[in-house]
Coordinates of C-alpha atoms and ligand atoms in Angstrom, one line a residue:
Chain A
M1 CA -23.4 -29.1 -0.4
T2 CA -24.2 -32.8 0.0
L3 CA -23.8 -34.7 3.2
L4 CA -21.3 -37.7 3.1
D5 CA -23.8 -40.3 4.0
Q6 CA -26.6 -39.0 1.8
V7 CA -28.0 -41.6 -0.7
P8 CA -28.3 -40.1 -4.2
S9 CA -31.7 -40.2 -5.7
E10 CA -32.8 -42.3 -8.7
A11 CA -32.7 -39.2 -10.9
Q12 CA -29.2 -38.3 -9.8
L13 CA -27.9 -41.8 -10.5
R14 CA -29.4 -41.7 -14.0
R15 CA -27.8 -38.3 -14.6
S16 CA -24.4 -39.4 -13.4
A17 CA -24.5 -42.5 -15.6
Y18 CA -25.5 -40.4 -18.6
R19 CA -22.6 -38.0 -18.0
R20 CA -20.1 -40.8 -17.7
R21 CA -21.3 -42.3 -21.0
Q22 CA -21.0 -38.8 -22.6
T23 CA -17.5 -38.4 -21.3
V24 CA -16.3 -41.7 -22.8
Y25 CA -17.9 -40.9 -26.1
S26 CA -16.3 -37.4 -26.3
V27 CA -12.8 -38.8 -25.6
L28 CA -13.2 -41.4 -28.3
V29 CA -14.4 -38.9 -30.9
A30 CA -11.5 -36.5 -30.0
A31 CA -8.9 -39.2 -30.2
S32 CA -10.0 -40.6 -33.6
S33 CA -10.5 -37.2 -35.2
T34 CA -7.0 -36.1 -34.0
A35 CA -5.5 -39.3 -35.4
A36 CA -7.3 -38.9 -38.8
L37 CA -6.3 -35.3 -39.2
G38 CA -2.6 -36.0 -38.2
T39 CA -2.4 -38.9 -40.8
L40 CA -3.9 -36.7 -43.5
L41 CA -1.4 -33.9 -42.8
V42 CA 1.6 -36.2 -42.8
I43 CA 0.5 -37.8 -46.1
A44 CA -0.2 -34.4 -47.7
V45 CA 3.1 -32.9 -46.7
T46 CA 5.5 -35.8 -47.3
G47 CA 3.7 -36.7 -50.4
A48 CA 4.0 -33.2 -51.9
P49 CA 6.2 -33.2 -55.0
G50 CA 8.7 -30.7 -53.5
W51 CA 8.9 -32.4 -50.1
N52 CA 12.4 -33.7 -50.5
R53 CA 13.8 -30.4 -51.6
V54 CA 12.1 -28.6 -48.7
R55 CA 13.3 -31.1 -46.2
R56 CA 16.9 -30.7 -47.4
S57 CA 16.9 -26.9 -47.3
F58 CA 14.8 -26.3 -44.2
L59 CA 15.2 -29.4 -42.0
D60 CA 18.9 -30.5 -42.4
P61 CA 19.9 -32.0 -39.0
E62 CA 23.7 -31.5 -39.7
I63 CA 23.3 -27.8 -40.5
A64 CA 21.0 -27.4 -37.5
R65 CA 23.7 -28.8 -35.2
D66 CA 26.3 -26.5 -36.7
A67 CA 24.1 -23.4 -36.5
L68 CA 22.8 -24.1 -33.0
P69 CA 25.8 -22.5 -31.0
T70 CA 25.8 -19.2 -32.8
V71 CA 22.0 -18.9 -32.9
L72 CA 21.9 -19.8 -29.2
S73 CA 24.4 -17.1 -28.3
G74 CA 22.4 -14.7 -30.5
L75 CA 19.3 -15.7 -28.5
W76 CA 21.1 -14.8 -25.3
L77 CA 21.2 -11.2 -26.6
N78 CA 17.4 -11.4 -27.3
V79 CA 16.8 -12.6 -23.7
R80 CA 18.8 -9.7 -22.2
L81 CA 17.2 -7.2 -24.5
L82 CA 13.7 -8.6 -23.8
A83 CA 14.3 -8.3 -20.0
C84 CA 15.5 -4.6 -20.3
C85 CA 12.8 -3.6 -22.8
A86 CA 10.0 -5.3 -20.9
V87 CA 11.0 -3.5 -17.6
G88 CA 11.5 -0.2 -19.5
A89 CA 8.2 -0.4 -21.4
L90 CA 6.2 -1.4 -18.3
L91 CA 7.7 1.5 -16.3
L92 CA 7.1 4.0 -19.2
G93 CA 3.6 2.7 -19.8
L94 CA 2.8 3.1 -16.1
V95 CA 4.2 6.6 -15.8
I96 CA 2.4 7.7 -19.0
A97 CA -0.9 6.2 -17.8
V98 CA -0.7 8.0 -14.4
L99 CA 0.3 11.3 -16.1
R100 CA -2.9 11.1 -18.2
T101 CA -5.1 10.8 -15.1
L102 CA -3.8 14.0 -13.5
R103 CA -6.5 16.7 -13.3
G104 CA -6.3 20.4 -13.2
P105 CA -5.1 23.1 -15.6
V106 CA -1.5 23.0 -14.3
F107 CA -1.1 19.5 -15.7
F108 CA -2.6 20.3 -19.1
P109 CA 0.8 20.3 -21.0
V110 CA 1.7 17.0 -19.2
R111 CA -1.6 15.4 -20.1
A112 CA -1.4 16.6 -23.7
L113 CA 2.2 15.3 -24.1
A114 CA 1.3 12.0 -22.6
A115 CA -1.8 11.7 -24.9
G116 CA 0.2 12.7 -27.9
Y117 CA 2.8 10.1 -27.1
T118 CA 0.3 7.2 -26.9
Y119 CA -1.4 8.3 -30.1
T120 CA 1.9 8.6 -32.0
F121 CA 3.5 5.4 -31.0
R122 CA 0.5 3.2 -31.2
G123 CA 0.0 4.4 -34.7
L124 CA 3.6 4.2 -35.9
P125 CA 4.8 0.9 -37.2
L126 CA 7.6 -0.5 -35.0
I127 CA 9.8 -1.0 -38.1
I128 CA 9.7 2.7 -38.9
V129 CA 10.5 3.6 -35.3
L130 CA 13.4 1.2 -35.4
Y131 CA 14.8 2.6 -38.7
L132 CA 14.4 6.2 -37.5
L133 CA 16.3 5.5 -34.3
T134 CA 19.0 3.1 -35.4
L135 CA 19.7 4.6 -38.8
G136 CA 18.5 8.2 -38.4
V137 CA 19.8 9.2 -35.0
P138 CA 23.4 8.0 -35.5
G139 CA 23.4 10.1 -38.7
L140 CA 23.3 13.2 -36.5
R141 CA 26.9 12.3 -35.5
L142 CA 26.4 13.6 -32.0
Q143 CA 29.0 13.1 -29.2
G144 CA 28.4 10.1 -26.9
M145 CA 25.9 8.4 -29.2
P146 CA 24.7 5.1 -27.6
P147 CA 25.4 1.9 -29.6
V148 CA 22.8 0.8 -32.1
L149 CA 21.6 -2.0 -29.8
V150 CA 20.6 0.5 -27.2
L151 CA 18.9 2.6 -29.8
G152 CA 17.0 -0.4 -31.0
G153 CA 16.0 -1.1 -27.4
I154 CA 14.7 2.4 -27.0
A155 CA 12.6 2.0 -30.2
L156 CA 11.0 -1.1 -28.7
V157 CA 10.4 0.6 -25.3
L158 CA 8.8 3.6 -27.0
T159 CA 6.5 1.5 -29.1
Y160 CA 5.5 -0.9 -26.4
G161 CA 5.3 1.8 -23.8
G162 CA 2.4 3.3 -25.8
Y163 CA 0.4 0.1 -25.8
L164 CA 1.1 -0.7 -22.2
A165 CA 0.1 2.8 -21.2
E166 CA -3.3 2.2 -22.6
V167 CA -3.6 -1.1 -20.8
F168 CA -2.6 0.5 -17.5
R169 CA -5.1 3.4 -18.1
A170 CA -7.9 0.9 -18.7
G171 CA -7.0 -0.7 -15.4
I172 CA -6.9 2.6 -13.5
E173 CA -10.3 3.6 -14.9
S174 CA -11.8 0.3 -13.9
V175 CA -11.2 1.0 -10.2
H176 CA -14.6 2.4 -9.0
S177 CA -14.7 6.0 -7.9
S178 CA -16.1 4.9 -4.5
Q179 CA -12.6 3.5 -3.8
L180 CA -11.1 7.0 -4.5
A181 CA -13.8 8.6 -2.3
A182 CA -13.0 6.1 0.6
A183 CA -9.2 6.8 0.3
R184 CA -9.6 10.6 0.1
S185 CA -12.1 10.6 3.0
L186 CA -9.3 9.0 5.1
G187 CA -7.1 12.0 4.4
L188 CA -4.9 10.3 1.8
T189 CA -3.5 12.7 -0.8
Y190 CA -4.1 12.1 -4.5
R191 CA -0.6 10.6 -4.8
Q192 CA -1.1 8.3 -1.8
T193 CA -4.5 7.2 -3.2
M194 CA -2.9 6.3 -6.5
R195 CA 0.0 4.5 -5.0
H196 CA -1.7 2.5 -2.3
V197 CA -5.3 2.1 -3.5
V198 CA -5.8 2.6 -7.2
L199 CA -2.6 1.2 -8.8
P200 CA -2.4 -2.0 -6.8
Q201 CA -6.0 -2.9 -7.9
A202 CA -5.5 -1.7 -11.4
V203 CA -2.3 -3.6 -12.0
R204 CA -3.8 -6.8 -10.6
R205 CA -6.8 -6.5 -13.0
V206 CA -4.7 -5.9 -16.1
A207 CA -1.9 -8.3 -15.4
P208 CA -3.0 -10.8 -18.0
P209 CA -3.1 -8.3 -21.0
L210 CA 0.1 -6.7 -19.8
L211 CA 1.9 -10.1 -19.9
N212 CA 0.3 -10.8 -23.2
D213 CA 2.0 -7.7 -24.6
V214 CA 5.3 -8.8 -23.1
V215 CA 4.9 -12.1 -25.1
A216 CA 4.4 -10.0 -28.2
L217 CA 7.5 -7.9 -27.3
Q218 CA 9.6 -11.0 -27.0
K219 CA 9.0 -11.7 -30.7
D220 CA 9.5 -8.2 -31.8
V221 CA 12.9 -8.0 -30.0
G222 CA 14.1 -10.1 -33.0
L223 CA 13.5 -7.1 -35.2
V224 CA 16.6 -5.2 -33.8
S225 CA 18.6 -7.5 -36.1
L226 CA 17.5 -5.3 -39.0
A227 CA 19.8 -2.7 -37.6
G228 CA 22.8 -5.0 -37.3
P229 CA 23.2 -6.4 -33.8
I230 CA 23.7 -10.2 -33.9
D231 CA 20.7 -11.6 -32.2
A232 CA 19.3 -15.1 -32.9
V233 CA 17.6 -14.0 -36.2
R234 CA 20.7 -12.3 -37.4
A235 CA 22.9 -15.2 -36.5
A236 CA 20.5 -17.5 -38.4
Q237 CA 20.7 -15.2 -41.4
I238 CA 24.5 -15.2 -41.4
A239 CA 24.5 -19.0 -41.1
T240 CA 22.0 -19.3 -43.9
A241 CA 24.1 -17.0 -46.2
Q242 CA 27.1 -19.3 -45.5
T243 CA 25.4 -22.6 -46.3
F244 CA 22.7 -21.6 -48.7
N245 CA 20.3 -23.5 -46.5
Y246 CA 17.3 -22.2 -44.4
T247 CA 17.6 -24.7 -41.6
P248 CA 19.2 -22.1 -39.2
Y249 CA 15.9 -20.0 -39.4
V250 CA 13.9 -23.0 -38.3
V251 CA 16.4 -23.5 -35.4
A252 CA 15.9 -19.9 -34.4
G253 CA 12.1 -20.2 -34.7
V254 CA 12.0 -23.3 -32.5
L255 CA 14.2 -21.5 -29.9
F256 CA 11.9 -18.5 -29.9
V257 CA 8.9 -20.8 -29.3
L258 CA 10.7 -22.6 -26.5
L259 CA 11.6 -19.2 -25.0
A260 CA 8.0 -18.0 -25.2
I261 CA 6.5 -21.2 -23.5
P262 CA 7.3 -20.3 -19.9
L263 CA 6.2 -16.7 -20.4
I264 CA 2.9 -17.9 -22.0
A265 CA 2.4 -20.4 -19.2
V266 CA 2.8 -17.6 -16.6
T267 CA 0.4 -15.5 -18.5
D268 CA -2.2 -18.3 -18.6
W269 CA -1.8 -18.9 -14.9
V270 CA -2.2 -15.3 -14.0
T271 CA -5.2 -15.0 -16.2
L272 CA -6.8 -18.1 -14.6
R273 CA -6.1 -16.8 -11.2
A274 CA -7.6 -13.4 -12.0
A275 CA -10.7 -15.0 -13.4
R276 CA -11.1 -17.2 -10.3
R277 CA -10.7 -14.2 -8.0
Q278 CA -13.4 -12.4 -10.0
S279 CA -15.9 -15.2 -9.8
G280 CA -14.9 -16.4 -6.4
G281 CA -15.7 -12.8 -5.0
Chain B
M1 CA -19.8 25.3 21.0
A2 CA -20.8 24.1 17.5
L3 CA -18.3 21.6 16.1
L4 CA -19.9 21.8 12.6
R5 CA -21.8 24.7 11.2
C6 CA -23.1 24.7 7.7
R7 CA -24.6 27.9 6.4
G8 CA -26.6 28.4 3.2
L9 CA -25.1 25.3 1.5
R10 CA -25.9 25.1 -2.2
K11 CA -24.9 22.4 -4.6
E12 CA -26.1 21.9 -8.1
F13 CA -25.9 19.0 -10.5
G14 CA -26.6 20.1 -14.1
G15 CA -28.6 23.2 -13.2
H16 CA -30.7 21.3 -10.6
A17 CA -30.2 22.4 -7.0
V18 CA -29.6 19.2 -4.9
L19 CA -28.7 21.3 -1.8
D20 CA -30.6 24.6 -1.5
H21 CA -29.6 27.1 1.2
L22 CA -29.2 24.4 3.7
D23 CA -28.3 25.2 7.3
L24 CA -27.1 22.7 9.8
T25 CA -25.4 23.0 13.2
V26 CA -23.9 20.1 15.1
A27 CA -22.7 20.6 18.7
E28 CA -19.8 18.6 20.1
H29 CA -20.8 15.1 21.3
Q30 CA -24.1 15.5 19.5
V31 CA -25.7 12.9 17.2
V32 CA -27.7 14.4 14.3
A33 CA -29.8 12.1 12.2
V34 CA -30.6 13.3 8.7
I35 CA -33.7 11.8 7.2
G36 CA -35.5 12.3 4.0
A37 CA -36.7 10.6 0.8
S38 CA -34.3 9.1 -1.7
G39 CA -32.7 11.9 -3.7
S40 CA -33.4 14.5 -1.1
G41 CA -29.6 15.3 -0.9
K42 CA -28.5 13.4 2.2
S43 CA -25.4 11.8 0.7
T44 CA -24.6 15.0 -1.2
L45 CA -24.7 16.9 2.2
L46 CA -22.2 14.5 3.8
R47 CA -19.9 14.5 0.8
C48 CA -19.8 18.3 0.8
V49 CA -19.0 18.4 4.5
N50 CA -16.1 16.0 3.8
L51 CA -15.0 18.2 0.9
L52 CA -15.5 15.3 -1.6
D53 CA -17.8 17.6 -3.6
D54 CA -17.3 21.3 -4.3
L55 CA -19.9 23.7 -3.0
D56 CA -21.7 26.1 -5.3
D57 CA -22.5 28.4 -2.4
G58 CA -22.4 28.6 1.4
T59 CA -19.8 28.0 4.1
I60 CA -18.9 25.1 6.3
E61 CA -17.1 25.6 9.6
L62 CA -15.4 22.8 11.5
D63 CA -14.1 23.8 15.0
G64 CA -14.6 27.4 14.0
E65 CA -12.4 27.1 10.9
D66 CA -13.9 27.9 7.5
I67 CA -13.1 24.6 5.7
S68 CA -15.0 25.7 2.6
D69 CA -12.3 28.4 2.0
P70 CA -10.5 27.3 -1.2
R71 CA -7.1 28.0 0.5
V72 CA -7.7 25.3 3.0
D73 CA -5.9 22.0 2.3
P74 CA -8.8 19.5 2.0
D75 CA -6.5 16.5 2.9
R76 CA -5.8 18.1 6.2
V77 CA -9.5 18.7 6.9
R78 CA -10.5 15.1 6.0
R79 CA -8.0 13.7 8.6
R80 CA -10.3 15.2 11.2
I81 CA -13.5 13.7 9.7
G82 CA -14.3 10.0 9.5
M83 CA -16.7 8.9 6.8
V84 CA -18.5 5.6 6.4
F85 CA -20.3 4.7 3.2
Q86 CA -23.4 2.7 2.4
A87 CA -21.4 0.2 0.3
Y88 CA -18.5 -0.1 2.9
N89 CA -15.9 0.7 0.3
L90 CA -13.2 -1.4 1.9
F91 CA -10.0 -1.8 -0.1
P92 CA -10.4 -5.3 -1.6
H93 CA -6.6 -5.8 -2.1
L94 CA -5.7 -5.1 1.5
S95 CA -6.3 -7.3 4.6
V96 CA -8.6 -5.9 7.3
L97 CA -5.5 -4.9 9.3
D98 CA -4.0 -3.1 6.3
N99 CA -7.3 -1.4 5.5
I100 CA -7.3 0.1 9.0
T101 CA -3.6 1.0 9.3
L102 CA -3.3 2.6 5.9
A103 CA -4.3 6.1 7.0
P104 CA -2.6 6.1 10.4
R105 CA 0.7 5.0 8.7
R106 CA 0.6 7.0 5.5
V107 CA -1.3 10.1 6.7
H108 CA -0.3 10.4 10.3
G109 CA 3.2 8.8 9.9
R110 CA 2.8 6.2 12.7
G111 CA 5.0 3.2 12.8
R112 CA 3.7 -0.1 11.6
A113 CA 3.9 -1.8 15.0
E114 CA 2.1 1.1 16.7
A115 CA -0.6 1.4 14.1
E116 CA -1.2 -2.4 14.1
A117 CA -1.5 -2.5 17.9
Q118 CA -4.1 0.3 17.8
A119 CA -6.0 -1.4 15.0
R120 CA -6.0 -4.8 16.8
E121 CA -7.3 -3.1 20.0
L122 CA -10.1 -1.4 18.1
L123 CA -11.0 -4.7 16.3
D124 CA -11.0 -6.6 19.6
R125 CA -13.3 -4.1 21.1
V126 CA -15.9 -4.8 18.3
G127 CA -15.3 -8.5 18.4
L128 CA -13.5 -8.7 15.1
G129 CA -10.0 -9.5 16.5
A130 CA -10.0 -12.9 14.8
K131 CA -10.6 -11.3 11.3
A132 CA -7.5 -9.0 11.4
D133 CA -5.7 -10.9 8.6
A134 CA -8.8 -11.8 6.5
Y135 CA -9.5 -10.0 3.3
P136 CA -12.8 -8.0 2.9
D137 CA -14.4 -10.5 0.5
R138 CA -14.2 -13.2 3.2
L139 CA -16.4 -11.1 5.6
S140 CA -20.1 -10.7 5.9
G141 CA -21.7 -7.4 5.1
G142 CA -22.1 -6.5 8.8
Q143 CA -18.5 -7.4 9.5
Q144 CA -17.3 -5.3 6.5
Q145 CA -19.3 -2.3 7.7
R146 CA -17.9 -2.6 11.2
V147 CA -14.4 -2.8 9.8
A148 CA -15.2 0.3 7.7
I149 CA -16.2 2.1 10.9
V150 CA -13.1 1.0 12.7
R151 CA -11.0 2.2 9.7
A152 CA -12.6 5.7 10.0
L153 CA -12.1 5.6 13.8
A154 CA -8.4 4.8 13.5
N155 CA -7.8 8.4 12.4
S156 CA -9.2 9.6 15.7
P157 CA -11.7 11.9 14.0
R158 CA -13.4 14.8 15.6
L159 CA -16.6 14.1 13.6
M160 CA -18.0 11.0 12.0
L161 CA -20.2 11.1 8.9
L162 CA -22.3 7.9 8.4
D163 CA -24.1 7.6 5.1
E164 CA -26.9 5.0 5.4
V165 CA -24.4 2.5 6.8
T166 CA -27.1 -0.2 7.3
S167 CA -29.0 0.1 4.0
A168 CA -27.0 -2.6 2.2
L169 CA -27.2 -5.1 5.0
D170 CA -29.5 -8.1 5.5
P171 CA -31.9 -7.3 8.4
E172 CA -30.3 -9.7 10.8
L173 CA -26.9 -7.9 10.3
V174 CA -28.2 -4.4 10.9
G175 CA -28.2 -4.9 14.7
E176 CA -24.5 -5.4 15.1
V177 CA -23.7 -2.2 13.2
L178 CA -26.2 -0.2 15.1
A179 CA -24.8 -1.5 18.4
M180 CA -21.4 -0.2 17.4
I181 CA -22.9 3.3 16.6
R182 CA -24.6 3.2 20.0
D183 CA -21.2 2.6 21.7
L184 CA -19.7 5.5 19.7
K185 CA -22.4 7.8 21.1
A186 CA -21.7 6.5 24.6
D187 CA -18.0 7.4 24.0
G188 CA -19.1 11.0 23.1
M189 CA -18.4 10.9 19.4
T190 CA -20.0 13.6 17.3
M191 CA -21.9 12.1 14.4
V192 CA -24.0 13.0 11.5
L193 CA -25.9 10.0 10.2
A194 CA -28.0 9.8 7.1
T195 CA -30.5 7.0 7.8
H196 CA -33.7 5.3 6.8
E197 CA -33.8 3.5 10.3
M198 CA -36.4 5.8 12.0
G199 CA -36.5 3.7 15.1
F200 CA -32.8 3.9 15.5
A201 CA -32.8 7.7 14.8
R202 CA -35.4 8.2 17.5
E203 CA -33.3 6.2 20.0
V204 CA -29.8 7.5 19.3
A205 CA -30.2 11.0 17.8
D206 CA -30.2 14.2 19.8
Q207 CA -31.5 16.0 16.8
V208 CA -33.4 14.9 13.7
C209 CA -33.3 16.9 10.5
F210 CA -35.8 16.2 7.8
L211 CA -34.4 17.0 4.4
D212 CA -36.6 17.6 1.4
A213 CA -35.4 18.9 -2.0
G214 CA -32.1 20.0 -0.5
R215 CA -33.6 22.0 2.4
V216 CA -34.0 21.3 6.1
V217 CA -37.7 21.4 6.3
E218 CA -37.9 20.5 10.0
S219 CA -35.4 19.8 12.7
G220 CA -35.5 19.3 16.4
P221 CA -35.5 16.5 19.0
P222 CA -36.5 13.1 17.6
G223 CA -39.7 12.9 19.7
Q224 CA -40.9 16.1 18.1
V225 CA -39.9 15.7 14.5
L226 CA -40.8 12.0 14.3
G227 CA -43.7 12.1 16.8
E228 CA -45.5 15.5 16.3
P229 CA -44.2 16.9 13.0
T230 CA -45.4 20.4 12.3
Q231 CA -44.6 20.6 8.6
P232 CA -47.0 18.9 6.1
R233 CA -44.0 17.5 4.1
T234 CA -42.6 15.8 7.1
R235 CA -46.0 14.3 8.0
Q236 CA -46.4 13.0 4.4
F237 CA -42.9 11.5 4.5
L238 CA -43.5 9.8 7.8
R239 CA -46.9 8.5 6.7
R240 CA -45.2 6.8 3.8
I241 CA -42.5 5.3 6.0
I242 CA -45.2 4.0 8.4
E243 CA -47.1 2.5 5.5
A244 CA -43.9 0.7 4.4
G245 CA -43.6 -0.7 7.9
R246 CA -40.3 1.0 8.7
L247 CA -41.2 2.9 11.9
Ligands
ATP301 N1 -22.4 13.1 -9.2 C1 -23.7 13.4 -9.5 N2 -24.0 13.9 -10.7 C2 -25.3 14.2 -11.0 N3 -26.3 14.1 -10.1 C3 -26.0 13.7 -8.9 C4 -24.7 13.3 -8.5 N4 -24.7 12.9 -7.2 C5 -26.0 13.0 -6.8 N5 -26.8 13.5 -7.8 C6 -28.2 13.8 -7.7 O1 -28.5 14.5 -6.6 C7 -29.7 14.2 -6.0 C8 -29.4 13.9 -4.5 O2 -28.7 12.7 -4.4 P1 -28.2 12.1 -3.0 O3 -27.4 10.9 -3.3 O4 -27.6 13.2 -2.2 O5 -29.6 11.7 -2.4 P2 -29.8 10.9 -1.0 O6 -30.7 11.7 -0.2 O7 -28.6 10.4 -0.4 O8 -30.6 9.6 -1.6 P3 -30.6 8.1 -1.1 O9 -31.5 8.0 0.1 O10 -31.2 7.4 -2.3 O11 -29.2 7.7 -0.9 C9 -30.2 13.0 -6.8 O12 -31.3 13.5 -7.6 C10 -29.0 12.5 -7.6 O13 -29.5 12.1 -8.8
MG302 MG1 -27.6 8.5 -0.3

């Protein structure tokens, strides 16, 4: 800590001047290298022999304008599905992680089931789960079968629940055993200790990786289109089939990125805050 | 009447006996200081009394009830015992007030207003009233340890177990925690304290137990055990303590 009226020493003045020069130099280098690379890229792409054809079939502004409404309404389905699946997968992951911490022979089957679940669904490709649920299950022709969209959502929840369970479990295990001892010594039961002492600390610690998985989920939500529901990807596919032009896919891609930006920003912010809290200690 | 009576306690870790036929009796309102070298089993003894570790043999009676009986609900027992740890173990995600009111509210079912009023009163008494809404990482070690003691007291325990509560503190912060323990003794609290502070043990304890390799080698009034020890192991231990300048 320096006092306000303290006069900096000769050495400090030299250091500050050197740092200022270094900063100016770095900014100049960054700006010129960015400009050079950008120019090279533009020349390479627009100068490519097939550029005009690619521009017509991928970047047609008129087709983009026509496709936008249907792709956008498809995206609304993605958003709703993402919200439901994120909540479902977070809850499922949390429950599975807590079940895996239960001790004692009574809980052996519960532990084994929970462990089997995480092994299975972390190993199984999402696309296979999706096909099994959206194509296989309706084949059973049971009464009161939920619509394909719901089945697709369940596939996403099951797959991501497995990943999130492992993230939660890592968080639970990172809470030091002395915290458990302190809670139990106060007379809290195992459940109360989990609920009031372990989980709040665990969730705070793993919030960044949890959110990161939600960002990944938001992309994979587009895969339900494989089973038929008209989401943004499916809408783009239909538009493409009508115009023989791939621009609708680009529109959908841009919308997906726009949708992800706020989520990624929140993730970065939470990560930064968690890192500050760790070092600020 | 004895509030706490341990008979023939045995605890093993990996085939190695950490507590070995240990007997200890603590009368109500009595303060017992447990001393002994590092690794002699002081923490293990306190953890076993609080049922945080399972015994391998022996019995523990609290208020005449055999709490080492496996049919006894350990959560119910721990409500009657307050424990304070060397490393404070405050809950970092909860404010001072929430740390203290957690057990009264969740375990004893008190209302928030009632529990907070009691917590604030206890905090005021130890001069920490202004810190009620602070988080543990904003407090000094001495303040954290005093909050940890208040947290244990908020359960109105019959017995307090204090495990080297000043060992992690800078020397100038030790005094404020010891002063609090002195006040507890004046209020008639029954306490078992594991400690390396021989001067404090001599001043505050009614009985000093010297532990070596999981056994009580010598026990009695502090003047006798610390002043005129009869056992060679005790003399050897105290000589080392004096050489280290801690008596
Ligand atoms: N959970 C455990 N697993 C294995 N060994 C343990 C465990 N807890 C304690 N021990 C061993 O038991 C012995 C006694 O430990 P304890 O913590 O009771 O000693 P202590 O008298 O409190 O020492 P200190 O003064 O260093 O705190 C040590 O040798 C320690 O290594
Ligand atoms: Mg110890």
